[in-house]
Amino acid sequence: MASPVLEFNYDISCPFAYIASTRVRALAQRTNATLIYRPVLLGAIYRATSAPQGAGGSASDVFNPTKRAVGQQSMSRTLKRYRIRYNPPPQHPRKTVNALRLLYGVPDGEERRVLSEKLFEAYWVTGRDVNDDGVLLDIFRESGIASAGRLSVDSFKDVGARKELEKATAEAIERGAFGVPGFWIKDAVWTDVNGREKKGRFFWGQDRMHFVEATLLSIPKKDGWKDVEGLKSLMPRCMPNNEVHGKVKLEFWYDFSSPWAFLGYTQLARLQRMFGPELEIVLKPFLLGILFREIGAPNMPMLAVSKTKALWSRQDHADWTAYWNAVNTQEGRPDKNIDFHWAHQFPIRTPTVLRVAIVEPKTIPLLYSACWEMNANVSDEAILADVLTTGGYDGPVFTSKANAPVPKAELRNLTAEAKALGICGVPTYRVLRQTGSGEWSLAGGMVWGQDEMSVVEDLIAGWEPESSDAFAEPRKANAGKSGARL
């Protein structure tokens, strides 16, 4: 079989593209993929997709302070997980158009890889100004590549390089890019969220690289990811095992209104099996809409991003659903299949639903299924009561209890606690370890998003971000006999 081709889209000015650049070559080697470095102009992508931060901004510019703090915490953890050097410049973002043009002035392959890594290092580690043409030429000469000697100030005006950069950027936008890093697998045949079969697959984000790897390994297998042996092991882990040392508590902060929290909830039973009785899982319901109002977040985040990103987000949710279902299948189907259905009534109004969960936590699986599998309009208390009755509970009694003063007060208190803790969205995980004195100590900070499940697993298993020198990597060797061809 011919080597699959992986195109890597990046702009030197993006820290997440920098993180991806430190990992993508090893991924290509594991999958025996031909890796093509294709830089793109991030500002042009932002402009074409009407990104809220504008063409010259950074994605975090439009975050509220709470979300920005959570994002910075996550970034710090990620850098530690992959042992990445990081010293961001005081002026960010810096213009990189000439740096990107120069990358198209050298041959694709090893030379472009070396120069890309040198430029990333200059921007994110050594603090050199990649917007200065003289500095750029110095970096290229220091790189030691054969073609560096031919570069001069005239290289920044090279028409061919400019056109190649424009072409790569336009192709990335056409494929669905709204930012970087992006990954394009031209040979992937797949079915999108609307049931249409397509050839060529785009992924975004350094934290979706296990999807990229699974897709490369699945070519040309019949059942896609289901045929990739050890699918769960592709998510990088720092800890080599799932042993729990002492008592550990996992808090799962959620609102039924979020389809992402639903996905996170579906994995709690797997976590319990993985780590056993020493892990205590505590469910913490709260009103997400009230929190959003308190911290200055939009009530419907999907409406606050570009249309292109919103479309990707829906496909991304479908990818995660397919991924967790495939993992469940490979593990012998210990859990029910996730039969996800986008709710017709959205956003879902959940105060009564959350209070029912407080009154009787055993109803939570039924309530989540009603919201995101049955397409039941549980915002209507009569429908909510019918769902409960059909599920074996006394619906009218439970909805009546949910409207009593005590559960109302508890839900208000939990929502206030979520704000006080600095939670910015759902699902949010807090891993706490019991100390020798019996107190509970937070491990590794808050983890926001079900897509950081491997971080949650590592924290439960004892990973210490501040002191550990463990390295996050896939836990088993994959295909790849001769390494990546660049």
Short mmCIF file of C-alpha atoms in Angstrom, two decimals:
data_model
loop_
_atom_site.label_atom_id
_atom_site.label_comp_id
_atom_site.label_asym_id
_atom_site.label_seq_id
_atom_site.Cartn_x
_atom_site.Cartn_y
_atom_site.Cartn_z
CA MET A 1 0.00 0.00 0.00
CA ALA A 2 1.26 3.48 -0.85
CA SER A 3 2.24 5.71 2.04
CA PRO A 4 -0.69 7.96 3.09
CA VAL A 5 -0.08 11.68 2.70
CA LEU A 6 -0.45 14.11 5.61
CA GLU A 7 -0.38 17.86 4.99
CA PHE A 8 0.46 20.00 8.01
CA ASN A 9 -0.87 23.58 7.91
CA TYR A 10 0.62 26.09 10.32
CA ASP A 11 1.59 29.69 10.94
CA ILE A 12 4.65 30.46 13.04
CA SER A 13 2.61 32.93 15.12
CA CYS A 14 0.30 30.30 16.64
CA PRO A 15 1.42 28.65 19.91
CA PHE A 16 -0.78 25.62 19.29
CA ALA A 17 0.76 25.15 15.85
CA TYR A 18 4.13 25.32 17.61
CA ILE A 19 3.04 22.52 19.96
CA ALA A 20 1.82 20.48 17.00
CA SER A 21 5.14 21.02 15.19
CA THR A 22 6.96 19.24 18.03
CA ARG A 23 4.70 16.16 17.67
CA VAL A 24 3.72 15.83 14.03
CA ARG A 25 6.92 14.20 12.77
CA ALA A 26 6.71 11.36 15.32
CA LEU A 27 3.06 10.85 14.37
CA ALA A 28 4.05 10.56 10.69
CA GLN A 29 6.75 8.05 11.59
CA ARG A 30 4.32 5.90 13.58
CA THR A 31 1.84 5.82 10.71
CA ASN A 32 4.42 5.58 7.90
CA ALA A 33 2.91 8.72 6.39
CA THR A 34 4.47 11.11 3.89
CA LEU A 35 4.52 14.43 5.76
CA ILE A 36 4.19 17.67 3.81
CA TYR A 37 4.84 21.01 5.53
CA ARG A 38 2.47 23.64 4.09
CA PRO A 39 2.50 26.94 6.00
CA VAL A 40 -0.57 29.18 5.71
CA LEU A 41 -1.32 32.77 6.63
CA LEU A 42 -3.43 32.72 9.79
CA GLY A 43 -4.62 36.31 9.46
CA ALA A 44 -6.01 35.58 5.99
CA ILE A 45 -7.90 32.57 7.38
CA TYR A 46 -9.35 34.72 10.17
CA ARG A 47 -10.39 37.33 7.63
CA ALA A 48 -11.99 34.82 5.25
CA THR A 49 -13.98 33.13 8.03
CA SER A 50 -14.99 36.37 9.81
CA ALA A 51 -13.30 35.30 13.05
CA PRO A 52 -14.50 37.45 15.97
CA GLN A 53 -10.93 38.42 16.93
CA GLY A 54 -10.33 39.94 13.48
CA ALA A 55 -7.54 39.25 11.02
CA GLY A 56 -4.79 40.70 13.21
CA GLY A 57 -5.93 39.35 16.56
CA SER A 58 -5.38 36.28 18.68
CA ALA A 59 -8.18 33.82 19.46
CA SER A 60 -7.88 34.48 23.21
CA ASP A 61 -8.54 38.20 22.64
CA VAL A 62 -12.29 37.55 22.76
CA PHE A 63 -12.25 35.27 25.83
CA ASN A 64 -13.79 36.51 29.06
CA PRO A 65 -11.30 36.71 31.98
CA THR A 66 -12.49 33.42 33.52
CA LYS A 67 -12.14 31.49 30.26
CA ARG A 68 -8.77 33.10 29.62
CA ALA A 69 -7.50 31.97 33.04
CA VAL A 70 -8.71 28.39 32.47
CA GLY A 71 -7.13 28.40 29.01
CA GLN A 72 -3.79 29.57 30.38
CA GLN A 73 -3.88 26.81 32.99
CA SER A 74 -4.59 24.25 30.28
CA MET A 75 -1.77 25.62 28.11
CA SER A 76 0.69 25.37 30.99
CA ARG A 77 -0.32 21.73 31.60
CA THR A 78 0.03 20.88 27.91
CA LEU A 79 3.54 22.34 27.74
CA LYS A 80 4.55 20.27 30.75
CA ARG A 81 2.97 17.10 29.33
CA TYR A 82 5.05 17.33 26.15
CA ARG A 83 8.15 18.94 27.73
CA ILE A 84 8.01 21.90 25.38
CA ARG A 85 10.20 24.96 25.88
CA TYR A 86 8.08 28.10 25.88
CA ASN A 87 9.00 31.76 26.27
CA PRO A 88 6.35 33.79 24.40
CA PRO A 89 7.34 37.19 23.01
CA PRO A 90 6.04 40.33 24.74
CA GLN A 91 4.58 41.51 21.44
CA HIS A 92 2.11 38.95 20.13
CA PRO A 93 0.99 38.32 17.50
CA ARG A 94 3.89 39.35 15.33
CA LYS A 95 3.61 39.49 11.56
CA THR A 96 4.96 36.36 9.89
CA VAL A 97 4.11 36.85 6.21
CA ASN A 98 7.75 37.21 5.11
CA ALA A 99 8.82 34.24 7.21
CA LEU A 100 6.10 32.12 5.59
CA ARG A 101 7.05 33.30 2.10
CA LEU A 102 10.66 32.34 2.74
CA LEU A 103 9.54 28.86 3.72
CA TYR A 104 8.11 28.50 0.21
CA GLY A 105 11.44 29.67 -1.15
CA VAL A 106 13.13 26.42 -0.06
CA PRO A 107 12.38 22.88 -1.23
CA ASP A 108 9.52 21.04 0.44
CA GLY A 109 10.77 18.24 2.64
CA GLU A 110 13.67 18.19 5.07
CA GLU A 111 14.80 21.77 4.43
CA ARG A 112 11.36 23.22 5.01
CA ARG A 113 10.94 21.12 8.15
CA VAL A 114 14.25 22.32 9.59
CA LEU A 115 13.50 25.96 8.80
CA SER A 116 9.99 25.72 10.19
CA GLU A 117 11.31 24.37 13.48
CA LYS A 118 13.98 27.09 13.61
CA LEU A 119 11.36 29.77 13.06
CA PHE A 120 9.04 28.32 15.71
CA GLU A 121 11.98 28.29 18.11
CA ALA A 122 12.82 31.89 17.29
CA TYR A 123 9.24 33.04 17.90
CA TRP A 124 8.32 30.96 20.98
CA VAL A 125 11.61 30.23 22.74
CA THR A 126 14.48 32.59 21.97
CA GLY A 127 12.48 35.80 21.45
CA ARG A 128 13.87 36.79 18.08
CA ASP A 129 11.76 39.15 16.00
CA VAL A 130 10.57 37.17 13.00
CA ASN A 131 9.00 40.35 11.62
CA ASP A 132 12.50 41.72 11.00
CA ASP A 133 13.80 40.73 7.57
CA GLY A 134 17.42 40.87 8.70
CA VAL A 135 16.69 38.54 11.62
CA LEU A 136 14.88 36.17 9.26
CA LEU A 137 17.86 35.97 6.95
CA ASP A 138 20.15 35.32 9.92
CA ILE A 139 17.91 32.46 11.09
CA PHE A 140 17.92 30.93 7.62
CA ARG A 141 21.72 31.18 7.30
CA GLU A 142 22.17 29.65 10.77
CA SER A 143 19.92 26.73 9.88
CA GLY A 144 22.63 25.03 7.82
CA ILE A 145 20.33 24.02 4.96
CA ALA A 146 21.81 23.94 1.49
CA SER A 147 19.55 26.57 -0.07
CA ALA A 148 20.00 29.16 2.69
CA GLY A 149 22.98 30.70 0.95
CA ARG A 150 20.83 31.68 -2.00
CA LEU A 151 18.44 33.77 0.10
CA SER A 152 18.60 37.56 0.18
CA VAL A 153 16.34 40.56 0.76
CA ASP A 154 15.00 39.97 -2.74
CA SER A 155 13.62 36.62 -1.60
CA PHE A 156 10.81 38.37 0.27
CA LYS A 157 9.48 39.64 -3.08
CA ASP A 158 9.58 36.27 -4.81
CA VAL A 159 6.34 35.99 -6.80
CA GLY A 160 6.35 32.20 -6.84
CA ALA A 161 6.69 31.94 -3.05
CA ARG A 162 3.93 34.50 -2.52
CA LYS A 163 1.59 32.59 -4.82
CA GLU A 164 2.38 29.27 -3.13
CA LEU A 165 1.51 30.76 0.26
CA GLU A 166 -1.72 32.21 -1.10
CA LYS A 167 -2.62 28.89 -2.73
CA ALA A 168 -1.98 26.88 0.43
CA THR A 169 -4.03 29.33 2.49
CA ALA A 170 -6.93 29.27 0.02
CA GLU A 171 -6.93 25.45 -0.06
CA ALA A 172 -6.95 25.28 3.75
CA ILE A 173 -9.96 27.61 3.88
CA GLU A 174 -11.76 25.55 1.23
CA ARG A 175 -11.17 22.41 3.29
CA GLY A 176 -12.75 23.98 6.38
CA ALA A 177 -9.88 25.66 8.20
CA PHE A 178 -10.71 28.51 10.59
CA GLY A 179 -7.35 28.46 12.37
CA VAL A 180 -4.17 26.42 12.81
CA PRO A 181 -2.78 23.85 13.21
CA GLY A 182 -4.64 22.02 10.47
CA PHE A 183 -4.15 18.51 9.14
CA TRP A 184 -5.30 17.32 5.73
CA ILE A 185 -5.45 13.64 4.78
CA LYS A 186 -6.31 13.52 1.10
CA ASP A 187 -6.82 9.74 0.90
CA ALA A 188 -9.29 9.47 3.78
CA VAL A 189 -12.77 8.32 2.73
CA TRP A 190 -15.39 9.06 5.35
CA THR A 191 -19.02 9.98 6.02
CA ASP A 192 -19.75 13.42 7.45
CA VAL A 193 -22.30 14.42 10.08
CA ASN A 194 -24.93 14.85 7.36
CA GLY A 195 -24.42 11.32 5.99
CA ARG A 196 -22.50 12.38 2.89
CA GLU A 197 -19.52 10.29 1.79
CA LYS A 198 -16.41 12.38 1.18
CA LYS A 199 -12.78 11.94 0.22
CA GLY A 200 -10.18 14.04 2.00
CA ARG A 201 -10.36 14.75 5.71
CA PHE A 202 -9.52 17.96 7.61
CA PHE A 203 -8.75 18.08 11.32
CA TRP A 204 -7.97 21.10 13.47
CA GLY A 205 -6.03 21.38 16.70
CA GLN A 206 -3.00 19.79 18.32
CA ASP A 207 -5.41 18.10 20.74
CA ARG A 208 -7.08 16.22 17.87
CA MET A 209 -3.91 14.58 16.65
CA HIS A 210 -5.06 11.17 17.88
CA PHE A 211 -7.93 11.52 15.36
CA VAL A 212 -5.35 12.28 12.68
CA GLU A 213 -3.32 9.22 13.67
CA ALA A 214 -6.38 6.96 13.81
CA THR A 215 -7.46 8.14 10.35
CA LEU A 216 -4.04 7.50 8.82
CA LEU A 217 -3.93 4.03 10.38
CA SER A 218 -7.45 3.25 9.14
CA ILE A 219 -6.61 3.74 5.45
CA PRO A 220 -7.92 1.69 3.61
CA LYS A 221 -9.64 -0.42 6.28
CA LYS A 222 -13.32 -1.14 5.88
CA ASP A 223 -14.72 0.12 9.19
CA GLY A 224 -12.53 3.15 9.75
CA TRP A 225 -11.50 3.81 13.34
CA LYS A 226 -13.17 0.61 14.58
CA ASP A 227 -10.45 -1.36 12.78
CA VAL A 228 -7.57 0.54 14.39
CA GLU A 229 -6.14 -1.69 17.07
CA GLY A 230 -5.84 -0.09 20.52
CA LEU A 231 -7.73 3.07 19.54
CA LYS A 232 -7.88 4.46 23.09
CA SER A 233 -4.11 4.10 23.43
CA LEU A 234 -3.60 6.78 20.74
CA MET A 235 -4.61 9.49 23.24
CA PRO A 236 -1.27 10.51 24.79
CA ARG A 237 -0.79 9.62 28.46
CA CYS A 238 1.96 10.50 30.92
CA MET A 239 1.27 7.71 33.40
CA PRO A 240 2.03 4.15 32.25
CA ASN A 241 -0.74 2.52 34.32
CA ASN A 242 -4.08 3.20 35.98
CA GLU A 243 -3.14 2.60 39.59
CA VAL A 244 -4.65 4.87 42.24
CA HIS A 245 -2.44 5.77 45.19
CA GLY A 246 -4.68 6.55 48.15
CA LYS A 247 -8.15 8.01 48.01
CA VAL A 248 -8.97 10.10 44.94
CA LYS A 249 -12.12 12.09 44.24
CA LEU A 250 -13.27 13.25 40.81
CA GLU A 251 -15.75 16.12 40.67
CA PHE A 252 -17.76 16.30 37.45
CA TRP A 253 -19.36 19.73 37.02
CA TYR A 254 -22.14 19.70 34.46
CA ASP A 255 -25.39 21.05 33.09
CA PHE A 256 -27.72 18.85 31.02
CA SER A 257 -27.91 21.68 28.47
CA SER A 258 -24.45 20.93 27.04
CA PRO A 259 -23.92 18.17 24.43
CA TRP A 260 -20.23 18.19 25.38
CA ALA A 261 -21.03 17.55 29.04
CA PHE A 262 -23.20 14.66 27.86
CA LEU A 263 -20.20 13.09 26.11
CA GLY A 264 -18.12 13.60 29.23
CA TYR A 265 -20.80 11.97 31.34
CA THR A 266 -20.84 8.87 29.12
CA GLN A 267 -17.20 8.18 30.07
CA LEU A 268 -17.57 8.31 33.86
CA ALA A 269 -18.50 4.63 34.12
CA ARG A 270 -15.36 3.73 32.13
CA LEU A 271 -13.24 5.81 34.50
CA GLN A 272 -14.80 4.03 37.48
CA ARG A 273 -13.93 0.64 35.97
CA MET A 274 -10.40 1.77 35.12
CA PHE A 275 -9.54 3.02 38.58
CA GLY A 276 -11.78 0.96 40.84
CA PRO A 277 -13.29 1.70 44.25
CA GLU A 278 -10.47 4.02 45.36
CA LEU A 279 -11.89 6.59 42.92
CA GLU A 280 -14.98 8.43 44.12
CA ILE A 281 -16.94 10.27 41.41
CA VAL A 282 -19.03 13.20 42.62
CA LEU A 283 -21.58 14.77 40.26
CA LYS A 284 -21.95 18.55 40.60
CA PRO A 285 -24.92 20.03 38.70
CA PHE A 286 -25.22 23.79 38.23
CA LEU A 287 -26.90 26.35 35.99
CA LEU A 288 -24.55 27.01 33.10
CA GLY A 289 -26.62 29.90 31.75
CA ILE A 290 -26.41 31.76 35.06
CA LEU A 291 -22.66 31.18 35.20
CA PHE A 292 -22.26 32.49 31.65
CA ARG A 293 -24.16 35.64 32.59
CA GLU A 294 -22.04 36.13 35.72
CA ILE A 295 -18.67 35.76 33.96
CA GLY A 296 -19.59 37.64 30.78
CA ALA A 297 -19.79 34.67 28.42
CA PRO A 298 -22.33 34.41 25.58
CA ASN A 299 -25.38 32.34 26.49
CA MET A 300 -24.90 30.31 23.29
CA PRO A 301 -21.15 30.02 22.60
CA MET A 302 -21.76 28.43 19.19
CA LEU A 303 -23.26 31.73 18.00
CA ALA A 304 -20.20 33.69 19.11
CA VAL A 305 -17.73 31.91 16.81
CA SER A 306 -17.33 32.00 13.05
CA LYS A 307 -19.77 29.98 10.96
CA THR A 308 -16.89 27.80 9.77
CA LYS A 309 -15.85 26.97 13.32
CA ALA A 310 -19.46 26.26 14.31
CA LEU A 311 -19.78 23.76 11.44
CA TRP A 312 -16.51 22.13 12.44
CA SER A 313 -17.66 21.94 16.06
CA ARG A 314 -20.71 19.92 15.11
CA GLN A 315 -18.58 17.52 13.08
CA ASP A 316 -16.08 17.37 15.92
CA HIS A 317 -18.85 16.31 18.29
CA ALA A 318 -19.80 13.54 15.86
CA ASP A 319 -16.15 12.47 15.72
CA TRP A 320 -15.95 12.20 19.50
CA THR A 321 -19.20 10.23 19.58
CA ALA A 322 -17.83 7.82 16.97
CA TYR A 323 -14.51 7.62 18.80
CA TRP A 324 -16.02 6.75 22.19
CA ASN A 325 -18.38 4.23 20.59
CA ALA A 326 -15.42 2.59 18.82
CA VAL A 327 -13.46 2.48 22.08
CA ASN A 328 -16.48 0.91 23.79
CA THR A 329 -16.70 -1.73 21.05
CA GLN A 330 -13.00 -2.56 21.34
CA GLU A 331 -13.37 -2.93 25.11
CA GLY A 332 -16.17 -5.48 24.75
CA ARG A 333 -19.16 -3.12 24.89
CA PRO A 334 -19.35 -2.71 28.67
CA ASP A 335 -21.39 0.47 28.18
CA LYS A 336 -24.46 1.35 26.16
CA ASN A 337 -23.77 2.76 22.71
CA ILE A 338 -23.98 6.57 22.52
CA ASP A 339 -27.01 7.20 20.29
CA PHE A 340 -26.59 10.95 20.08
CA HIS A 341 -29.30 13.23 18.63
CA TRP A 342 -29.05 16.99 18.40
CA ALA A 343 -31.93 18.43 20.40
CA HIS A 344 -34.55 20.23 18.29
CA GLN A 345 -35.30 22.50 21.25
CA PHE A 346 -32.03 24.32 21.89
CA PRO A 347 -30.86 25.77 24.16
CA ILE A 348 -32.46 23.37 26.62
CA ARG A 349 -33.88 25.09 29.70
CA THR A 350 -32.70 22.88 32.56
CA PRO A 351 -33.44 24.33 36.05
CA THR A 352 -36.14 21.77 36.84
CA VAL A 353 -34.16 18.95 35.22
CA LEU A 354 -31.10 19.77 37.34
CA ARG A 355 -33.18 19.93 40.49
CA VAL A 356 -34.69 16.51 39.71
CA ALA A 357 -31.10 15.20 39.54
CA ILE A 358 -30.44 16.74 42.95
CA VAL A 359 -33.59 15.19 44.41
CA GLU A 360 -32.76 11.75 42.97
CA PRO A 361 -29.28 11.26 41.43
CA LYS A 362 -30.34 7.84 40.08
CA THR A 363 -32.38 9.68 37.42
CA ILE A 364 -29.29 11.30 35.85
CA PRO A 365 -28.68 8.62 33.15
CA LEU A 366 -32.34 8.83 32.12
CA LEU A 367 -32.32 12.64 32.09
CA TYR A 368 -29.16 12.83 29.99
CA SER A 369 -30.56 10.30 27.54
CA ALA A 370 -33.80 12.28 27.31
CA CYS A 371 -31.88 15.45 26.45
CA TRP A 372 -29.40 14.07 23.94
CA GLU A 373 -30.70 10.72 22.69
CA MET A 374 -34.50 10.80 22.92
CA ASN A 375 -34.84 14.41 21.69
CA ALA A 376 -37.39 15.01 24.48
CA ASN A 377 -38.23 18.63 25.23
CA VAL A 378 -37.55 18.35 28.96
CA SER A 379 -37.86 22.13 29.29
CA ASP A 380 -41.60 21.36 29.36
CA GLU A 381 -42.34 20.01 32.85
CA ALA A 382 -45.19 17.85 31.57
CA ILE A 383 -42.84 16.13 29.11
CA LEU A 384 -40.21 15.85 31.82
CA ALA A 385 -42.74 14.14 34.08
CA ASP A 386 -43.68 11.72 31.27
CA VAL A 387 -39.98 10.87 30.70
CA LEU A 388 -39.55 10.12 34.40
CA THR A 389 -42.72 8.04 34.57
CA THR A 390 -41.75 6.02 31.49
CA GLY A 391 -38.35 5.45 33.09
CA GLY A 392 -39.89 3.94 36.21
CA TYR A 393 -40.19 6.98 38.46
CA ASP A 394 -43.24 8.90 39.64
CA GLY A 395 -42.88 11.85 37.29
CA PRO A 396 -45.38 14.28 38.85
CA VAL A 397 -44.02 13.61 42.35
CA PHE A 398 -40.39 14.15 41.31
CA THR A 399 -41.10 17.37 39.40
CA SER A 400 -43.05 18.63 42.40
CA LYS A 401 -40.15 17.81 44.74
CA ALA A 402 -37.76 19.51 42.35
CA ASN A 403 -39.69 22.78 42.69
CA ALA A 404 -39.44 22.78 46.49
CA PRO A 405 -37.24 25.37 48.28
CA VAL A 406 -34.44 22.99 49.34
CA PRO A 407 -33.33 21.74 45.88
CA LYS A 408 -33.74 25.26 44.50
CA ALA A 409 -31.38 26.57 47.17
CA GLU A 410 -28.90 23.76 46.57
CA LEU A 411 -28.79 24.47 42.84
CA ARG A 412 -28.21 28.18 43.50
CA ASN A 413 -25.41 27.31 45.92
CA LEU A 414 -23.73 24.95 43.45
CA THR A 415 -23.92 27.60 40.73
CA ALA A 416 -22.33 30.16 43.05
CA GLU A 417 -19.64 27.62 43.96
CA ALA A 418 -18.89 26.99 40.28
CA LYS A 419 -18.30 30.70 39.78
CA ALA A 420 -16.16 30.97 42.91
CA LEU A 421 -13.97 28.07 41.74
CA GLY A 422 -13.32 29.80 38.40
CA ILE A 423 -15.24 27.36 36.21
CA CYS A 424 -15.86 28.71 32.71
CA GLY A 425 -17.93 25.93 31.09
CA VAL A 426 -18.88 22.27 31.10
CA PRO A 427 -17.85 19.65 31.56
CA THR A 428 -15.28 20.68 34.13
CA TYR A 429 -13.30 18.10 36.08
CA ARG A 430 -11.56 18.56 39.42
CA VAL A 431 -9.32 15.75 40.66
CA LEU A 432 -8.73 15.82 44.41
CA ARG A 433 -6.37 13.62 46.40
CA GLN A 434 -6.72 12.90 50.09
CA THR A 435 -3.73 13.98 52.16
CA GLY A 436 -2.35 12.21 55.21
CA SER A 437 -4.38 14.54 57.43
CA GLY A 438 -7.59 13.56 55.65
CA GLU A 439 -8.01 16.83 53.74
CA TRP A 440 -8.63 17.00 49.99
CA SER A 441 -6.05 18.66 47.76
CA LEU A 442 -6.70 19.75 44.15
CA ALA A 443 -4.37 18.04 41.68
CA GLY A 444 -3.28 19.80 38.50
CA GLY A 445 -5.93 22.53 38.49
CA MET A 446 -9.27 22.51 36.73
CA VAL A 447 -9.67 20.52 33.54
CA TRP A 448 -12.28 21.92 31.16
CA GLY A 449 -13.66 19.84 28.30
CA GLN A 450 -14.26 16.14 27.72
CA ASP A 451 -11.53 16.29 25.07
CA GLU A 452 -8.97 16.44 27.90
CA MET A 453 -9.93 13.02 29.20
CA SER A 454 -6.35 11.76 29.03
CA VAL A 455 -5.32 14.60 31.38
CA VAL A 456 -8.06 13.58 33.80
CA GLU A 457 -6.87 9.97 33.66
CA ASP A 458 -3.27 10.97 34.32
CA LEU A 459 -4.22 13.16 37.28
CA ILE A 460 -6.27 10.34 38.80
CA ALA A 461 -3.28 8.02 38.32
CA GLY A 462 -1.02 10.39 40.24
CA TRP A 463 0.56 12.67 37.63
CA GLU A 464 2.00 15.84 39.19
CA PRO A 465 2.26 18.59 36.55
CA GLU A 466 4.57 20.76 38.65
CA SER A 467 7.10 18.09 39.55
CA SER A 468 6.82 15.14 37.17
CA ASP A 469 9.18 14.69 34.25
CA ALA A 470 6.83 12.19 32.59
CA PHE A 471 6.23 12.63 28.88
CA ALA A 472 2.82 12.31 27.23
CA GLU A 473 2.83 9.85 24.34
CA PRO A 474 0.67 7.11 22.84
CA ARG A 475 0.96 4.02 25.02
CA LYS A 476 1.66 1.47 22.29
CA ALA A 477 3.68 1.33 19.10
CA ASN A 478 1.75 1.72 15.87
CA ALA A 479 2.44 0.96 12.25
CA GLY A 480 5.46 2.52 10.59
CA LYS A 481 8.46 0.49 9.49
CA SER A 482 10.67 2.97 7.74
CA GLY A 483 9.70 6.29 9.26
CA ALA A 484 8.09 9.35 7.78
CA ARG A 485 9.04 10.48 4.30
CA LEU A 486 9.45 14.24 4.22
#
